[in-house]
XYZ file of N, CA and C in Angstrom:
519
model
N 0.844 -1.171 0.000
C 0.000 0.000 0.000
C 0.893 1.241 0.000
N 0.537 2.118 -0.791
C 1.391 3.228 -0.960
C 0.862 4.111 0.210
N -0.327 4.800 -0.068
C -0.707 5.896 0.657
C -2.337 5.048 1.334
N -2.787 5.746 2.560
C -3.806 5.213 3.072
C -4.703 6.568 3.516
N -5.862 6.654 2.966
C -7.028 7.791 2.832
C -8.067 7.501 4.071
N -8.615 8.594 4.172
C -10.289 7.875 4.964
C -10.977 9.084 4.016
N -12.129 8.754 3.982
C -13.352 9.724 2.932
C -14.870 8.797 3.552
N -15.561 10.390 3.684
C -17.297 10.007 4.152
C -17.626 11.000 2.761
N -18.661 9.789 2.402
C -19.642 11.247 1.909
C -20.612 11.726 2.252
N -21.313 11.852 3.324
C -22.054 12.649 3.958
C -22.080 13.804 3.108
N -23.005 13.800 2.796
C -23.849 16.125 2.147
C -22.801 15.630 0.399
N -22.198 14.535 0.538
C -21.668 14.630 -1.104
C -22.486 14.194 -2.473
N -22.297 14.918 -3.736
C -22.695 14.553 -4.695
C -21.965 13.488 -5.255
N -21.944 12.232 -6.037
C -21.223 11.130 -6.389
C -20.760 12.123 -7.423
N -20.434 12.868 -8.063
C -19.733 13.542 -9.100
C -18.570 14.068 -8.383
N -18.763 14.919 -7.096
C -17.692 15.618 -6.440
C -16.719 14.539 -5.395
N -17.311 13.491 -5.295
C -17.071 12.421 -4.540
C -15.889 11.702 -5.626
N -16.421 11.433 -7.086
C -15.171 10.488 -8.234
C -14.108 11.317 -8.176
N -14.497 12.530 -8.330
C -13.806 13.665 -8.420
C -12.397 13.858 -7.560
N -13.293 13.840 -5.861
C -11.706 13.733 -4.634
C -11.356 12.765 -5.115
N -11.676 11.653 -5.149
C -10.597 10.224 -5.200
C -9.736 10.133 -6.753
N -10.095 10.677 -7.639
C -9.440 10.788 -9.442
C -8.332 11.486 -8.494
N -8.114 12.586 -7.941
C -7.680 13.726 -7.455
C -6.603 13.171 -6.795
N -6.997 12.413 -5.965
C -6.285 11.709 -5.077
C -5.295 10.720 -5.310
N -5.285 9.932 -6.447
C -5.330 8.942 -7.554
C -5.283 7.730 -6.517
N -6.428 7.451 -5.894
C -7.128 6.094 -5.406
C -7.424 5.527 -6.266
N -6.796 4.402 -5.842
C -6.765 3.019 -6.349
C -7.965 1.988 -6.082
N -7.972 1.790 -4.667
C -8.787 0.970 -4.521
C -9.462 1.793 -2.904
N -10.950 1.455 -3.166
C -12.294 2.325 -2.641
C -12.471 0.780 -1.659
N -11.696 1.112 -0.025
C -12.762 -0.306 0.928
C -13.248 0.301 1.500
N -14.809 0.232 1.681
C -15.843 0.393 1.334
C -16.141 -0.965 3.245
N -16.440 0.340 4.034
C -16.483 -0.374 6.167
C -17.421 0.252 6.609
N -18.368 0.231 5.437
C -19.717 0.120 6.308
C -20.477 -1.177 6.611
N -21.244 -1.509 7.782
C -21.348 -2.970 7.399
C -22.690 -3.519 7.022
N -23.136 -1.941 6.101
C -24.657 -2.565 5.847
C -24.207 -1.393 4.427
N -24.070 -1.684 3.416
C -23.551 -0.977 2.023
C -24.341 -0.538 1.114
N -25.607 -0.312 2.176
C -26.611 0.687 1.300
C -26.658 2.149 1.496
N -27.317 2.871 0.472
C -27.026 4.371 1.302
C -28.838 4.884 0.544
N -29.002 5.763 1.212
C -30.221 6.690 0.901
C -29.577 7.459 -0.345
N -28.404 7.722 -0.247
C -27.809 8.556 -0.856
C -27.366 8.197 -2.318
N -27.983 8.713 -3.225
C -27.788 8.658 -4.611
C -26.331 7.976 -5.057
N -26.366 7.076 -5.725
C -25.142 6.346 -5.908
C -23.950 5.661 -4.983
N -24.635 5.568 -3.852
C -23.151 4.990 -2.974
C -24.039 3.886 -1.993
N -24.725 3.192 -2.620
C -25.008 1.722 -2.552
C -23.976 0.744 -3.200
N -23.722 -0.640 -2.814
C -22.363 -1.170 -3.494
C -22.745 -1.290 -4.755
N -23.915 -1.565 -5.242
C -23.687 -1.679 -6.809
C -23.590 -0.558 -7.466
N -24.619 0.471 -7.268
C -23.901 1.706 -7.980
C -22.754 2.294 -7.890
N -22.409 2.162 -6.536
C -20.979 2.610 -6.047
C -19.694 1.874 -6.965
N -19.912 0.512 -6.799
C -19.156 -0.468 -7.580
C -18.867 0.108 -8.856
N -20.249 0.324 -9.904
C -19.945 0.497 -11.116
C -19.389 1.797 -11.330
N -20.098 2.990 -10.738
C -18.795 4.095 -11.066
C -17.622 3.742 -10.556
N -16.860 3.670 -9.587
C -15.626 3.178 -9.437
C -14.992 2.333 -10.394
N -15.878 1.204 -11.282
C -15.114 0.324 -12.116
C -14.877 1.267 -13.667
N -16.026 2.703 -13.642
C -15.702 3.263 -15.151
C -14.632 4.141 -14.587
N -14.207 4.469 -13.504
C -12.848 5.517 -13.065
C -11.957 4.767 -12.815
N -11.623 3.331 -13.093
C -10.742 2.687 -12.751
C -10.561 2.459 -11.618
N -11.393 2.416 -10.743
C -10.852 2.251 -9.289
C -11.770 0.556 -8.605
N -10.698 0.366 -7.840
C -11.142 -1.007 -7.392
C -12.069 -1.086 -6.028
N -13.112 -1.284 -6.091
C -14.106 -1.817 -4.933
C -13.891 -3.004 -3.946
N -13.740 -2.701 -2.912
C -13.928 -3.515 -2.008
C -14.854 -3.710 -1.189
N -15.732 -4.580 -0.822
C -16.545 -4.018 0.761
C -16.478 -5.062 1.784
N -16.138 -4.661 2.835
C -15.463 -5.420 4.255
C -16.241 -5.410 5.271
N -17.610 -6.273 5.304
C -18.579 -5.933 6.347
C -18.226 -6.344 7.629
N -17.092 -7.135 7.841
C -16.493 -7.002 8.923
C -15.914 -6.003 9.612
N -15.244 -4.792 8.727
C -14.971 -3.752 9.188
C -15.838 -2.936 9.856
N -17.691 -3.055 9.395
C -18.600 -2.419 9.620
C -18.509 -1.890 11.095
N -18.964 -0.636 11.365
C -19.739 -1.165 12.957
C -20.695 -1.429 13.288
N -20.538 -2.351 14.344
C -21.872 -3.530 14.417
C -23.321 -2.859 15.251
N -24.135 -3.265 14.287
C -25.600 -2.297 14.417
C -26.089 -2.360 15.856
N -25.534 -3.220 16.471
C -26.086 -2.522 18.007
C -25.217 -1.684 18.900
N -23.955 -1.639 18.026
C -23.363 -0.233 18.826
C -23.836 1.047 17.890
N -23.704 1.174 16.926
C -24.397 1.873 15.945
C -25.722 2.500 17.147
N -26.771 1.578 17.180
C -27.791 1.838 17.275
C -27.579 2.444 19.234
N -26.858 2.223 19.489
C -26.581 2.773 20.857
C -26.215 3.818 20.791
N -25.255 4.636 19.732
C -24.291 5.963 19.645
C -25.808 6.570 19.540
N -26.582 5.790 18.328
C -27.671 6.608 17.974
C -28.616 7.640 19.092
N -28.898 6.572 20.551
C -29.516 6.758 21.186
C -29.072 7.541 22.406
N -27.549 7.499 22.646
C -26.829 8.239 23.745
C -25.805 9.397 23.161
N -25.709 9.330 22.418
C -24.543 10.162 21.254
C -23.403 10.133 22.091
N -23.157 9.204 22.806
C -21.980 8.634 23.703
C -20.610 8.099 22.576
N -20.003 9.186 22.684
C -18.996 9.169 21.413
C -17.237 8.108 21.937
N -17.122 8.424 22.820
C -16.402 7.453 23.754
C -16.800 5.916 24.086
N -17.990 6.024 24.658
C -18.150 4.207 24.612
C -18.350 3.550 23.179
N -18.634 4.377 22.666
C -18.977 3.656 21.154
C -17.325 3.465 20.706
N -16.481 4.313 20.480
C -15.316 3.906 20.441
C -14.542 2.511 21.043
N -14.651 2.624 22.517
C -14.443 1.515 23.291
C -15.133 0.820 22.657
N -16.456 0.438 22.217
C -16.999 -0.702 22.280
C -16.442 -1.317 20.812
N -16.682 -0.470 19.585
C -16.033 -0.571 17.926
C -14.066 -1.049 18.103
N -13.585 -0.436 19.258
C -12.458 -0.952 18.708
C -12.396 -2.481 19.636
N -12.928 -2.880 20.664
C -12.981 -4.006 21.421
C -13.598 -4.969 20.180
N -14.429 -4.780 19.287
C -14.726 -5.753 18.160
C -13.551 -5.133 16.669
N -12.967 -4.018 16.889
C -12.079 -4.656 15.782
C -10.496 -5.347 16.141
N -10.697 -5.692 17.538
C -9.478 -6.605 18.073
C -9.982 -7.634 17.626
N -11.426 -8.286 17.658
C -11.771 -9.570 16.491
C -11.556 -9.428 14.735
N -11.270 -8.399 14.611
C -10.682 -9.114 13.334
C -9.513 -8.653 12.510
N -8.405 -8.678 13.922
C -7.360 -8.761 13.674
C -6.671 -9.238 12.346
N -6.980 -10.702 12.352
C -6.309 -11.702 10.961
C -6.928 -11.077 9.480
N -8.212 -10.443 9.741
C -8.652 -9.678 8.693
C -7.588 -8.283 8.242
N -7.662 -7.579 8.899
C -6.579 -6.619 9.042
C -5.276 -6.612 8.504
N -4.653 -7.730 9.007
C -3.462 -8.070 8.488
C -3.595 -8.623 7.394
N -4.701 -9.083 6.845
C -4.367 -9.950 5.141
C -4.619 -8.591 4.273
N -5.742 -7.612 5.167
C -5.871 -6.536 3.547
C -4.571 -5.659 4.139
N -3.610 -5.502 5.242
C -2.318 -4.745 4.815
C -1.529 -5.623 3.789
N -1.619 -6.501 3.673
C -0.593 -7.235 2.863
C -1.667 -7.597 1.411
N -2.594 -7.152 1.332
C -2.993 -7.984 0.218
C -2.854 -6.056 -0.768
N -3.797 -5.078 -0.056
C -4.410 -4.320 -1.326
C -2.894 -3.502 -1.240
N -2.678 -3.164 -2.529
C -1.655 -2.295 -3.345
C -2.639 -0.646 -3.724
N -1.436 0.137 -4.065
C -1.851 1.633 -4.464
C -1.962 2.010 -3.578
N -2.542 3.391 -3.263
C -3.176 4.205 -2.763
C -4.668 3.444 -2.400
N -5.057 3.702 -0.899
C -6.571 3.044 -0.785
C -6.978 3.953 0.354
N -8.457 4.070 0.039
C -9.157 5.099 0.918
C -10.139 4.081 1.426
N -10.479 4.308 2.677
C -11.418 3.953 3.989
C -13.046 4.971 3.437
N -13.882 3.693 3.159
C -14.953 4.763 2.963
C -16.233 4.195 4.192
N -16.628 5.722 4.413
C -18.042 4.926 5.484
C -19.158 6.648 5.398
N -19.809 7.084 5.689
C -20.978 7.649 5.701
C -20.371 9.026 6.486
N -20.106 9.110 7.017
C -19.814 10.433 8.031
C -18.901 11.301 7.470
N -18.991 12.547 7.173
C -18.202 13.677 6.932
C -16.672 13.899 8.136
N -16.966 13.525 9.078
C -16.009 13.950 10.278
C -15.585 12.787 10.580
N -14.156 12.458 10.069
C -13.570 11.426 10.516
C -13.547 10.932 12.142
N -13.759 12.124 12.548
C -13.510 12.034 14.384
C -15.112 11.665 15.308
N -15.879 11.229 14.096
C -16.957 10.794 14.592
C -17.628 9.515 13.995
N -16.410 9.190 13.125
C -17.049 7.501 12.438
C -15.863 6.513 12.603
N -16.131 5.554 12.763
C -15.640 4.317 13.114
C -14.533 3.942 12.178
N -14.591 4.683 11.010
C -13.605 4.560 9.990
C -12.172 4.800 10.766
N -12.373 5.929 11.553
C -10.918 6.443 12.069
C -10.170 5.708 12.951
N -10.665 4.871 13.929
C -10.253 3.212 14.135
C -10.127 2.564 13.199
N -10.583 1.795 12.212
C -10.289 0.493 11.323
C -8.688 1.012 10.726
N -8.477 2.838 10.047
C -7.532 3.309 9.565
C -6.215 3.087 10.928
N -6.912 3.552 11.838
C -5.484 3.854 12.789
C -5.143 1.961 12.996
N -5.777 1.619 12.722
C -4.933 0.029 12.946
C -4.410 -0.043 11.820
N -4.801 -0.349 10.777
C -4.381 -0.689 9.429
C -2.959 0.241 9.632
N -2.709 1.539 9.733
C -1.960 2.657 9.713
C -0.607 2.116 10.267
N -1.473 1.328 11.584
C -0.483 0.695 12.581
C 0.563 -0.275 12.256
N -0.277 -1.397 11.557
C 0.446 -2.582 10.859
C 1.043 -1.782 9.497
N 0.975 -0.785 8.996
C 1.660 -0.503 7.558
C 2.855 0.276 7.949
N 2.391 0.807 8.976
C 3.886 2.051 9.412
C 3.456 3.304 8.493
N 2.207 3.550 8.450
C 1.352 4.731 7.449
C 1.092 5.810 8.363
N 0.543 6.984 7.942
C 0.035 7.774 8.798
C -1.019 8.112 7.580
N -3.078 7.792 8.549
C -3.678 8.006 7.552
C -4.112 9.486 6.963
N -4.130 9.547 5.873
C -4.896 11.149 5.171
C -6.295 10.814 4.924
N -6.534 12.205 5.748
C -8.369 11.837 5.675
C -9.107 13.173 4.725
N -9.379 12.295 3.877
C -10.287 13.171 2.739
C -11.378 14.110 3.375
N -11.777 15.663 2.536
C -13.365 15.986 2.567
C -13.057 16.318 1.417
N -14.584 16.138 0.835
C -15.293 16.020 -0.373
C -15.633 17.616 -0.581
N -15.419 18.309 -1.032
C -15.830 19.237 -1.545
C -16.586 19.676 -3.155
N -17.774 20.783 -3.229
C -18.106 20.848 -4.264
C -17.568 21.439 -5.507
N -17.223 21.356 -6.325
C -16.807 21.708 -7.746
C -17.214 23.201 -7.742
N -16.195 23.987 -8.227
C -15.001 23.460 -8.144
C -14.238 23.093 -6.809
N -13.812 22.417 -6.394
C -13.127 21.630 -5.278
C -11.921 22.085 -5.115
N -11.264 21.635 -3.478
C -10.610 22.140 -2.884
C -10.466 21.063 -1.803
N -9.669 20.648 -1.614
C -9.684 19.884 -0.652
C -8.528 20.309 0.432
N -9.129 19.807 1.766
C -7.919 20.271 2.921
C -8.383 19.055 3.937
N -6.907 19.557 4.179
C -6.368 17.866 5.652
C -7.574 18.162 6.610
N -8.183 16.989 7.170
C -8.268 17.384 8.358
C -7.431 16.594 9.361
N -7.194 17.449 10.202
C -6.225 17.132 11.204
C -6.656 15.777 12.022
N -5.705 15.075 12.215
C -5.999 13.593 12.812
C -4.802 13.958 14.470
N -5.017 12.853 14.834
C -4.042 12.930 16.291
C -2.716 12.459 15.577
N -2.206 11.537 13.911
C -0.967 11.931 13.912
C -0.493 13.095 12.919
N -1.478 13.961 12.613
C -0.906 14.570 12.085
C -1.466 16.106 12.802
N -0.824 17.165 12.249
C -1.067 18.315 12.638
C -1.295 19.756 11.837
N -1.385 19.583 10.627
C -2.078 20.453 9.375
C -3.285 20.511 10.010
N -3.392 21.894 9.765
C -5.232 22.279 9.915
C -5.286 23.245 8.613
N -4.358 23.454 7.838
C -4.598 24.930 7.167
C -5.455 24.421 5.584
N -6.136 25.673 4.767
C -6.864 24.496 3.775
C -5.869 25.117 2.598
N -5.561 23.401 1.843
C -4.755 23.611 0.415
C -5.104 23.193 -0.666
N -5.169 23.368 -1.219
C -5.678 23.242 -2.719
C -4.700 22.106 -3.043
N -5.324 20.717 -3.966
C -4.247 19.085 -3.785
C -3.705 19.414 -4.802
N -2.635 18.955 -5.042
C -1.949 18.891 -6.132
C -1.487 17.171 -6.405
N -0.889 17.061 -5.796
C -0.185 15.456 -6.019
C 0.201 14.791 -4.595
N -0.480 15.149 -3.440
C -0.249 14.265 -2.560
C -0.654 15.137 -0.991
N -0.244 14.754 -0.354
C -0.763 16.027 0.919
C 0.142 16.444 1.379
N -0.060 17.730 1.432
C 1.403 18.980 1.531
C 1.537 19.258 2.624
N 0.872 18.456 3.852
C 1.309 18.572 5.144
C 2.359 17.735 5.412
């Protein structure tokens, strides 16, 4: 794996969405939600699938990565942003052996996709900080912006860019 992404599309159009990742030059789209439907115009796995396969980009979806609908459905009800953490990363210590086959299996550039705009509030930002862990990566976390686009870091705990830059070929933090 070259580079390792996270991206929600939350409030995104699937046009401005092909768009960050062309941008980005993602390779392969895994796809940790663990129910891979969306309300949202095109980012169900089959539609999702097929644009990704006319941009060249490779689909994955890892419903093991998901988080599991009764913690889901608990954040829902307490907006308890901490135990839900505790509880999502205590089940992704079960699937450790998973983890380790997609660091060693997917190649390119690959982005973490799940529903939430704010990495610091979806479960994505665990599945990445392990993966991150076993690669010796530090992850870059996408926002989607509208056309014309602009994209900027958001700041994670290993990194420390907050300022917004316009991408060119990689992240300039």
């Amino acid at each position: 794996m070259k580079k390792l992404f996270t991206i929600g599309y939350e409030g995104a159009a699937l046009d401005d969405f092909m768009r960050t990742l062309k941008t980005a030059k993602i390779d392969v789209l895994l796809d940790v939600r663990e129910l891979p439907i969306s309300r949202r115009r095109g980012f169900s796995k089959t539609a999702l699938g097929s644009a990704l396969a006319e941009a060249g980009i490779r689909y994955r979806h890892e419903k093991q990565l998901g988080s599991p609908k009764i913690i889901r459905h608990q954040l829902r009800e307490d907006g308890n942003y901490p135990r839900f953490f505790r509880k999502f990363d205590r089940h992704l210590i079960e699937q450790s052996a998973l983890l380790e086959t997609l660091a060693e299996e997917l190649k390119g550039n690959v982005a973490l996709m799940c529903y939430e705009k704010d990495h610091e509030e979806c479960h994505r930002r665990s599945v990445a900080n392990a993966l991150a862990e076993l690669l010796g990566k530090t992850p870059i976390h996408l926002g989607v912006e509208p056309y014309p686009h602009r994209m900027r870091c958001i700041p994670s705990r290993h990194s420390s860019c907050t300022k917004f830059i316009p991408w060119v070929s990689g992240c300039m933090c």
